[in-house]
Tab-separated table of C-alpha atoms and ligand atoms in Angstrom:
chain	number	residue	atom	x	y	z
A	1	MET	CA	120.631	117.104	77.759
A	2	MET	CA	121.181	113.382	78.295
A	3	HIS	CA	120.499	113.171	81.814
A	4	LYS	CA	116.973	114.471	81.307
A	5	HIS	CA	115.818	111.519	80.011
A	6	ARG	CA	117.364	109.063	82.820
A	7	CYS	CA	116.093	108.344	85.986
A	8	ARG	CA	118.069	110.250	88.670
A	9	LYS	CA	118.179	107.315	91.387
A	10	CYS	CA	119.786	104.723	88.455
A	11	GLY	CA	120.010	106.200	85.375
A	12	SER	CA	117.875	104.013	83.404
A	13	PRO	CA	115.154	104.866	81.139
A	14	PRO	CA	112.677	106.839	83.221
A	15	VAL	CA	108.451	105.469	82.791
A	16	ILE	CA	107.876	109.821	83.707
A	17	ASN	CA	109.455	112.987	84.074
A	18	MET	CA	108.190	115.519	85.651
A	19	PRO	CA	109.597	118.162	84.941
A	20	GLN	CA	107.672	120.883	87.732
A	21	HIS	CA	110.170	118.726	89.770
A	22	ARG	CA	112.887	118.566	87.014
A	23	LEU	CA	112.331	114.650	87.665
A	24	ALA	CA	112.420	111.530	85.608
A	25	LEU	CA	111.610	108.183	87.250
A	26	CYS	CA	112.368	104.550	86.064
A	27	GLY	CA	109.435	102.061	86.541
A	28	ASP	CA	111.221	100.760	90.216
A	29	HIS	CA	112.013	103.861	91.467
A	30	PHE	CA	109.332	106.292	90.828
A	31	PRO	CA	106.562	104.197	92.821
A	32	GLN	CA	109.022	104.229	95.458
A	33	TRP	CA	109.007	107.952	95.186
A	34	ILE	CA	105.299	108.316	95.261
A	35	VAL	CA	105.399	106.081	98.809
A	36	GLU	CA	108.134	108.382	100.507
A	37	GLN	CA	107.204	111.590	99.386
A	38	THR	CA	103.439	110.611	100.653
A	39	GLU	CA	105.151	109.608	104.220
A	40	ARG	CA	106.739	113.277	103.836
A	41	PHE	CA	103.315	114.742	103.028
A	42	ILE	CA	101.854	113.453	105.775
A	43	ARG	CA	104.509	114.155	108.150
A	44	LYS	CA	104.864	117.821	107.198
A	45	TYR	CA	101.006	118.584	107.285
A	46	HIS	CA	100.261	116.281	110.504
A	47	MET	CA	97.791	114.621	108.414
A	48	PHE	CA	97.564	111.744	110.942
A	49	THR	CA	99.627	109.308	113.210
A	50	ARG	CA	100.774	105.415	113.153
A	51	GLN	CA	98.160	105.642	116.554
A	52	GLU	CA	94.985	106.301	114.411
A	53	ARG	CA	92.518	104.332	113.031
A	54	ILE	CA	92.600	105.542	109.476
A	55	LEU	CA	89.039	104.644	106.844
A	56	ALA	CA	90.141	105.434	103.517
A	57	ALA	CA	86.820	105.956	101.180
A	58	VAL	CA	87.290	103.651	98.327
A	59	SER	CA	85.490	104.335	94.490
A	60	GLY	CA	86.764	101.402	92.941
A	61	GLY	CA	89.159	103.911	90.919
A	62	LYS	CA	92.654	104.360	90.597
A	63	ASP	CA	92.916	107.782	93.059
A	64	SER	CA	91.445	105.950	96.209
A	65	LEU	CA	93.319	102.492	95.459
A	66	SER	CA	96.526	103.698	94.668
A	67	LEU	CA	96.111	105.593	98.423
A	68	TRP	CA	94.881	102.604	100.436
A	69	ASP	CA	98.045	100.988	97.982
A	70	ILE	CA	100.325	103.580	99.508
A	71	LEU	CA	98.984	103.860	102.992
A	72	TRP	CA	99.570	99.875	103.595
A	73	GLN	CA	103.016	100.138	102.416
A	74	LEU	CA	103.338	102.486	104.275
A	75	GLY	CA	102.018	100.662	107.625
A	76	TYR	CA	99.398	102.419	108.659
A	77	THR	CA	96.135	100.605	110.382
A	78	VAL	CA	93.798	101.212	107.585
A	79	ASP	CA	90.366	99.599	106.300
A	80	GLY	CA	88.446	100.790	103.167
A	81	LEU	CA	84.535	101.907	102.939
A	82	TYR	CA	83.113	101.007	99.206
A	83	ILE	CA	80.229	102.910	99.190
A	84	ASN	CA	77.491	101.023	96.832
A	85	LEU	CA	75.519	104.383	94.891
A	86	GLY	CA	73.660	101.630	92.671
A	87	ILE	CA	74.927	103.837	89.998
A	88	ASP	CA	73.977	100.451	86.959
A	89	GLU	CA	71.897	101.741	84.540
A	90	GLY	CA	72.763	100.911	80.864
A	91	THR	CA	76.583	100.725	82.906
A	92	HIS	CA	78.067	98.756	85.323
A	93	TYR	CA	80.149	101.379	86.903
A	94	SER	CA	79.034	100.497	90.549
A	95	ALA	CA	79.074	96.670	89.449
A	96	GLU	CA	82.499	96.807	88.785
A	97	SER	CA	83.838	99.107	91.088
A	98	LEU	CA	82.992	97.367	93.908
A	99	TYR	CA	84.453	94.601	92.613
A	100	ASN	CA	87.510	96.355	92.025
A	101	ALA	CA	87.718	97.684	95.715
A	102	LYS	CA	86.886	93.793	96.394
A	103	GLN	CA	89.469	92.357	95.139
A	104	PHE	CA	92.046	94.624	96.194
A	105	ALA	CA	91.123	94.402	99.996
A	106	GLU	CA	91.262	90.913	99.639
A	107	GLN	CA	95.000	89.659	97.519
A	108	ARG	CA	96.348	91.874	100.313
A	109	ALA	CA	94.222	91.356	103.533
A	110	LEU	CA	92.894	94.266	103.955
A	111	ASN	CA	88.963	95.334	106.724
A	112	LEU	CA	86.296	96.510	103.344
A	113	ILE	CA	83.700	98.332	105.115
A	114	VAL	CA	80.398	98.078	102.118
A	115	VAL	CA	77.411	100.072	102.642
A	116	ASP	CA	74.654	99.758	100.242
A	117	VAL	CA	72.688	102.439	99.264
A	118	LEU	CA	69.795	101.009	98.153
A	119	GLU	CA	69.701	98.067	100.556
A	120	LYS	CA	69.906	100.414	103.718
A	121	TYR	CA	67.812	103.581	102.636
A	122	GLY	CA	65.726	101.512	100.281
A	123	GLU	CA	65.832	103.671	97.375
A	124	SER	CA	69.307	104.104	94.970
A	125	ILE	CA	70.867	107.813	94.576
A	126	HIS	CA	68.614	107.799	90.655
A	127	GLN	CA	65.822	107.392	92.666
A	128	MET	CA	66.294	110.145	95.787
A	129	ALA	CA	67.444	112.415	92.739
A	130	GLN	CA	64.328	112.085	90.879
A	131	ARG	CA	62.104	113.203	93.803
A	132	THR	CA	64.154	116.258	94.734
A	133	ARG	CA	64.249	119.287	92.694
A	134	HIS	CA	67.960	118.951	92.732
A	135	GLY	CA	68.470	115.823	91.124
A	136	GLU	CA	66.113	117.337	87.837
A	137	SER	CA	69.183	117.027	85.384
A	138	LYS	CA	72.054	114.887	87.318
A	139	PRO	CA	71.938	113.372	90.887
A	140	CYS	CA	74.728	114.543	91.517
A	141	ALA	CA	74.062	117.080	94.192
A	142	VAL	CA	72.009	114.149	96.044
A	143	CYS	CA	75.058	111.890	95.241
A	144	GLY	CA	77.488	114.073	97.530
A	145	LEU	CA	75.042	114.852	100.249
A	146	VAL	CA	74.233	110.819	100.435
A	147	LYS	CA	77.942	109.955	100.329
A	148	ARG	CA	78.972	112.412	102.873
A	149	HIS	CA	76.889	111.314	104.944
A	150	ILE	CA	77.697	107.969	105.092
A	151	MET	CA	80.980	108.837	105.332
A	152	ASP	CA	80.838	110.727	107.904
A	153	GLN	CA	78.666	108.028	109.893
A	154	ALA	CA	80.761	105.436	108.644
A	155	ALA	CA	83.864	106.566	110.510
A	156	ARG	CA	82.194	107.667	113.639
A	157	ASP	CA	80.243	104.150	114.144
A	158	ASN	CA	83.433	101.685	113.241
A	159	GLY	CA	85.250	103.974	115.753
A	160	TYR	CA	87.483	105.699	113.330
A	161	ASP	CA	89.865	108.405	114.387
A	162	VAL	CA	90.139	109.843	110.217
A	163	LEU	CA	89.012	109.974	106.773
A	164	VAL	CA	90.614	109.828	103.887
A	165	THR	CA	89.685	110.622	100.476
A	166	GLY	CA	92.605	109.898	97.374
A	167	HIS	CA	91.928	113.747	95.530
A	168	ASN	CA	93.988	114.324	93.646
A	169	LEU	CA	96.569	117.283	92.768
A	170	ASP	CA	94.120	118.157	89.828
A	171	ASP	CA	91.188	117.770	91.314
A	172	GLU	CA	91.835	120.057	93.989
A	173	ALA	CA	93.072	122.523	91.518
A	174	ALA	CA	90.087	122.445	89.376
A	175	THR	CA	87.785	122.574	92.355
A	176	LEU	CA	89.743	126.389	93.400
A	177	LEU	CA	89.383	127.412	89.646
A	178	ALA	CA	85.449	126.466	90.005
A	179	ASN	CA	85.808	129.017	93.029
A	180	THR	CA	87.714	131.562	92.583
A	181	LEU	CA	86.051	131.977	88.786
A	182	THR	CA	83.380	133.209	91.585
A	183	TRP	CA	85.071	134.167	94.520
A	184	GLU	CA	83.477	131.975	96.727
A	185	THR	CA	85.578	132.469	99.548
A	186	ASP	CA	83.179	129.957	101.973
A	187	SER	CA	84.333	127.330	99.796
A	188	MET	CA	86.894	127.691	99.830
A	189	LEU	CA	87.831	128.186	102.882
A	190	ARG	CA	86.299	124.625	103.477
A	191	GLN	CA	89.121	123.383	100.900
A	192	HIS	CA	91.663	121.912	102.359
A	193	PRO	CA	93.933	119.225	102.406
A	194	ILE	CA	93.758	118.379	106.026
A	195	LEU	CA	90.085	119.689	107.714
A	196	GLU	CA	90.034	119.714	111.507
A	197	THR	CA	86.115	119.476	113.242
A	198	ARG	CA	84.520	121.122	115.206
A	199	HIS	CA	81.768	118.681	116.004
A	200	PRO	CA	81.705	115.835	118.158
A	201	ALA	CA	80.392	113.976	114.974
A	202	LEU	CA	82.730	114.267	112.791
A	203	ARG	CA	85.892	112.904	111.982
A	204	ARG	CA	89.578	114.903	110.265
A	205	LYS	CA	89.315	114.705	106.473
A	206	VAL	CA	92.539	114.431	104.930
A	207	LYS	CA	93.423	113.982	101.784
A	208	PRO	CA	97.398	112.985	101.843
A	209	LEU	CA	97.478	112.622	97.335
A	210	PHE	CA	97.004	116.407	96.934
A	211	ARG	CA	100.349	117.172	95.998
A	212	PHE	CA	100.632	114.600	93.043
A	213	TYR	CA	99.432	114.998	89.176
A	214	GLU	CA	96.575	112.821	87.552
A	215	ARG	CA	98.312	111.676	85.501
A	216	GLU	CA	100.928	110.834	88.015
A	217	MET	CA	98.782	107.985	89.968
A	218	ALA	CA	97.906	106.786	86.744
A	219	ALA	CA	101.227	105.342	86.180
A	220	TYR	CA	101.523	104.609	90.047
A	221	ALA	CA	98.732	101.950	89.773
A	222	LEU	CA	100.070	100.905	86.672
A	223	LEU	CA	103.529	100.351	87.891
A	224	ARG	CA	101.648	98.139	91.017
A	225	LYS	CA	98.984	96.591	88.651
A	226	ILE	CA	96.301	97.534	90.600
A	227	ASP	CA	92.977	96.937	89.184
A	228	TYR	CA	90.934	99.961	88.742
A	229	ILE	CA	87.733	101.322	86.921
A	230	ASP	CA	88.849	102.815	84.632
A	231	ASP	CA	85.637	104.547	84.046
A	232	GLU	CA	84.063	107.444	85.336
A	233	CYS	CA	80.594	107.739	86.749
A	234	PRO	CA	78.528	107.845	83.608
A	235	TYR	CA	77.230	111.498	85.170
A	236	ALA	CA	80.590	112.466	85.638
A	237	LYS	CA	80.606	112.811	81.893
A	238	GLY	CA	80.610	116.449	80.885
A	239	THR	CA	80.608	118.275	83.663
A	240	ARG	CA	82.087	121.533	84.684
A	241	SER	CA	85.252	120.234	86.907
A	242	ILE	CA	86.465	118.094	83.911
A	243	PHE	CA	86.353	121.371	81.401
A	244	TYR	CA	88.239	123.024	83.916
A	245	LYS	CA	90.440	120.222	84.547
A	246	GLU	CA	91.954	120.950	80.516
A	247	ILE	CA	91.782	124.630	80.837
A	248	LEU	CA	94.416	123.589	84.232
A	249	ASN	CA	96.192	121.513	81.361
A	250	GLN	CA	96.595	123.603	79.105
A	251	LEU	CA	98.276	126.154	81.291
A	252	GLU	CA	101.029	123.624	82.854
A	253	ALA	CA	101.545	122.365	78.873
A	254	ASP	CA	102.546	125.701	78.606
A	255	GLN	CA	104.349	126.405	82.328
A	256	PRO	CA	104.954	123.436	83.813
A	257	GLY	CA	104.446	123.023	87.502
A	258	ALA	CA	101.946	125.616	86.855
A	259	LYS	CA	99.333	124.127	88.011
A	260	LEU	CA	100.620	123.262	91.676
A	261	LYS	CA	101.628	126.390	92.396
A	262	PHE	CA	98.096	127.750	91.502
A	263	TYR	CA	96.624	125.552	94.507
A	264	LEU	CA	100.140	125.866	96.960
A	265	SER	CA	99.698	129.964	96.815
A	266	PHE	CA	95.989	129.360	97.571
A	267	LEU	CA	97.285	127.312	100.740
A	268	LYS	CA	99.764	129.706	101.807
A	269	ALA	CA	97.153	132.690	101.170
A	270	ARG	CA	94.603	131.011	103.053
A	271	GLU	CA	97.431	130.676	106.556
A	272	ASN	CA	98.201	134.057	105.748
A	273	GLY	CA	94.115	134.669	106.032
A	274	VAL	CA	93.034	136.723	103.254
A	275	LEU	CA	90.234	134.644	103.183
A	276	LEU	CA	87.515	136.216	105.379
A	277	PRO	CA	84.046	134.246	105.195
A	278	THR	CA	80.403	135.901	104.032
A	279	ARG	CA	77.889	133.986	105.065
A	280	ALA	CA	76.259	132.095	107.591
A	281	ASP	CA	78.086	127.818	107.617
A	282	ASP	CA	75.426	125.546	106.317
A	283	ASP	CA	75.598	121.658	107.059
A	284	GLU	CA	79.199	120.863	106.512
A	285	GLY	CA	80.583	124.029	108.003
A	286	MET	CA	83.585	122.495	108.971
A	287	MET	CA	85.821	125.406	108.638
A	288	VAL	CA	89.420	125.805	110.523
A	289	ASN	CA	89.746	129.283	110.622
A	290	ALA	CA	86.295	130.530	109.857
A	291	ASP	CA	84.450	129.869	112.802
A	292	HIS	CA	80.994	132.165	112.834
A	293	GLY	CA	77.521	130.768	111.943
A	294	GLN	CA	76.228	127.938	114.819
A	295	LEU	CA	76.057	124.510	114.108
A	296	LYS	CA	73.598	122.454	116.043
A	297	THR	CA	73.118	118.423	115.835
A	298	CYS	CA	70.522	116.429	114.622
A	299	PRO	CA	67.983	114.896	116.333
A	300	SER	CA	67.990	112.079	114.244
A	301	CYS	CA	71.488	111.054	112.838
A	302	GLY	CA	73.621	112.713	115.155
A	303	GLN	CA	75.255	114.759	112.574
A	304	PRO	CA	75.773	118.494	112.429
A	305	THR	CA	73.642	121.284	110.854
A	306	THR	CA	72.949	124.049	111.067
A	307	SER	CA	68.787	123.671	110.321
A	308	ALA	CA	67.111	123.496	113.228
A	309	GLU	CA	65.301	120.697	112.754
A	310	LEU	CA	66.892	118.002	110.682
A	311	CYS	CA	69.678	118.242	108.870
A	312	ALA	CA	69.521	117.674	104.728
A	313	PHE	CA	70.444	114.629	104.421
A	314	CYS	CA	67.763	112.873	106.675
A	315	ARG	CA	65.335	115.566	105.220
A	316	LEU	CA	66.092	113.604	102.476
A	317	VAL	CA	65.657	110.250	103.046
A	318	GLU	CA	62.929	111.146	105.207
A	319	GLY	CA	61.496	112.987	102.620
B	401	LIG	S1	79.021	113.012	92.417
B	401	LIG	FE1	77.597	112.559	90.037
B	401	LIG	FE2	80.222	111.712	90.806
B	401	LIG	FE3	77.923	110.936	91.841
B	401	LIG	S2	76.569	110.483	90.270
B	401	LIG	FE4	78.539	109.779	89.601
B	401	LIG	S3	79.566	111.982	89.046
B	401	LIG	S4	79.442	109.585	91.375
B	401	LIG	S5	82.215	112.077	91.838
B	402	LIG	ZN1	115.354	104.171	88.807
B	403	LIG	ZN1	70.321	113.657	110.503
């Protein structure tokens, strides 16, 4: 089976073989393919247009920087947003990832918005988490809340139409697996690569890389010579989601394409109305199909909330 090991476009030795697509490509044709496929998905799923202003949330990692690189090559109007979480205790995670994001933007003369959590709110993520019971072992719940709030706020305050993030298929499939194990239909209803909003303070949220495997994004970043922070956030170690990714990779090794099929079949089932909401909306109630629960507006920040008073973020920072 010689042809299996040749680039389909030019016949040279491939750098990557993607059994789920029965496709191998060389170092020139693979990055091109990623860019072309992304454009195809942007159109297929009506993600955004060239008339819209896009804000890409970048962490300094391979996925978000690659996403920014792809959209830039495709000629979209896309700026970056880096949130400095101040996670530097014992590591230099935030400092290094900020450096990578800045370098990337400078090299391409792109605009990067930096929001510094400590500067803006007087506390680091770690300090905020320590004040609340959510942060007992890991600050991730607090961190997620803060990041979501800052992204939404930055997109609205700076006049963007769309917020994009670099989640890949492995990320989405792991989240889906977690939701499926406990049949969290509300979370599943909120899981979609394109989330329209039902509140004027929020912008559309899109994950243009949702059909690419993590290993494909790593290969893309490498071939495009993108300098990214290879380390994960130190708090990501030992999380469930990493474990779920490993399980899905085992499944994939046995059945090529299983990960992609798992997620795409979910999208289809979701579209067909198989999922039903079971409880009232929370602060992030931006469901596309499940229009239930009344969203109110936080009197302090203007973002949506189900609470009659301050939203969860304002309660956190003002608490
Ligand atoms: S939530 Fe947790 Fe991440 Fe925040 S504290 Fe680090 S691991 S960065 S995706
Ligand atoms: Zn080739
Ligand atoms: Zn608020």
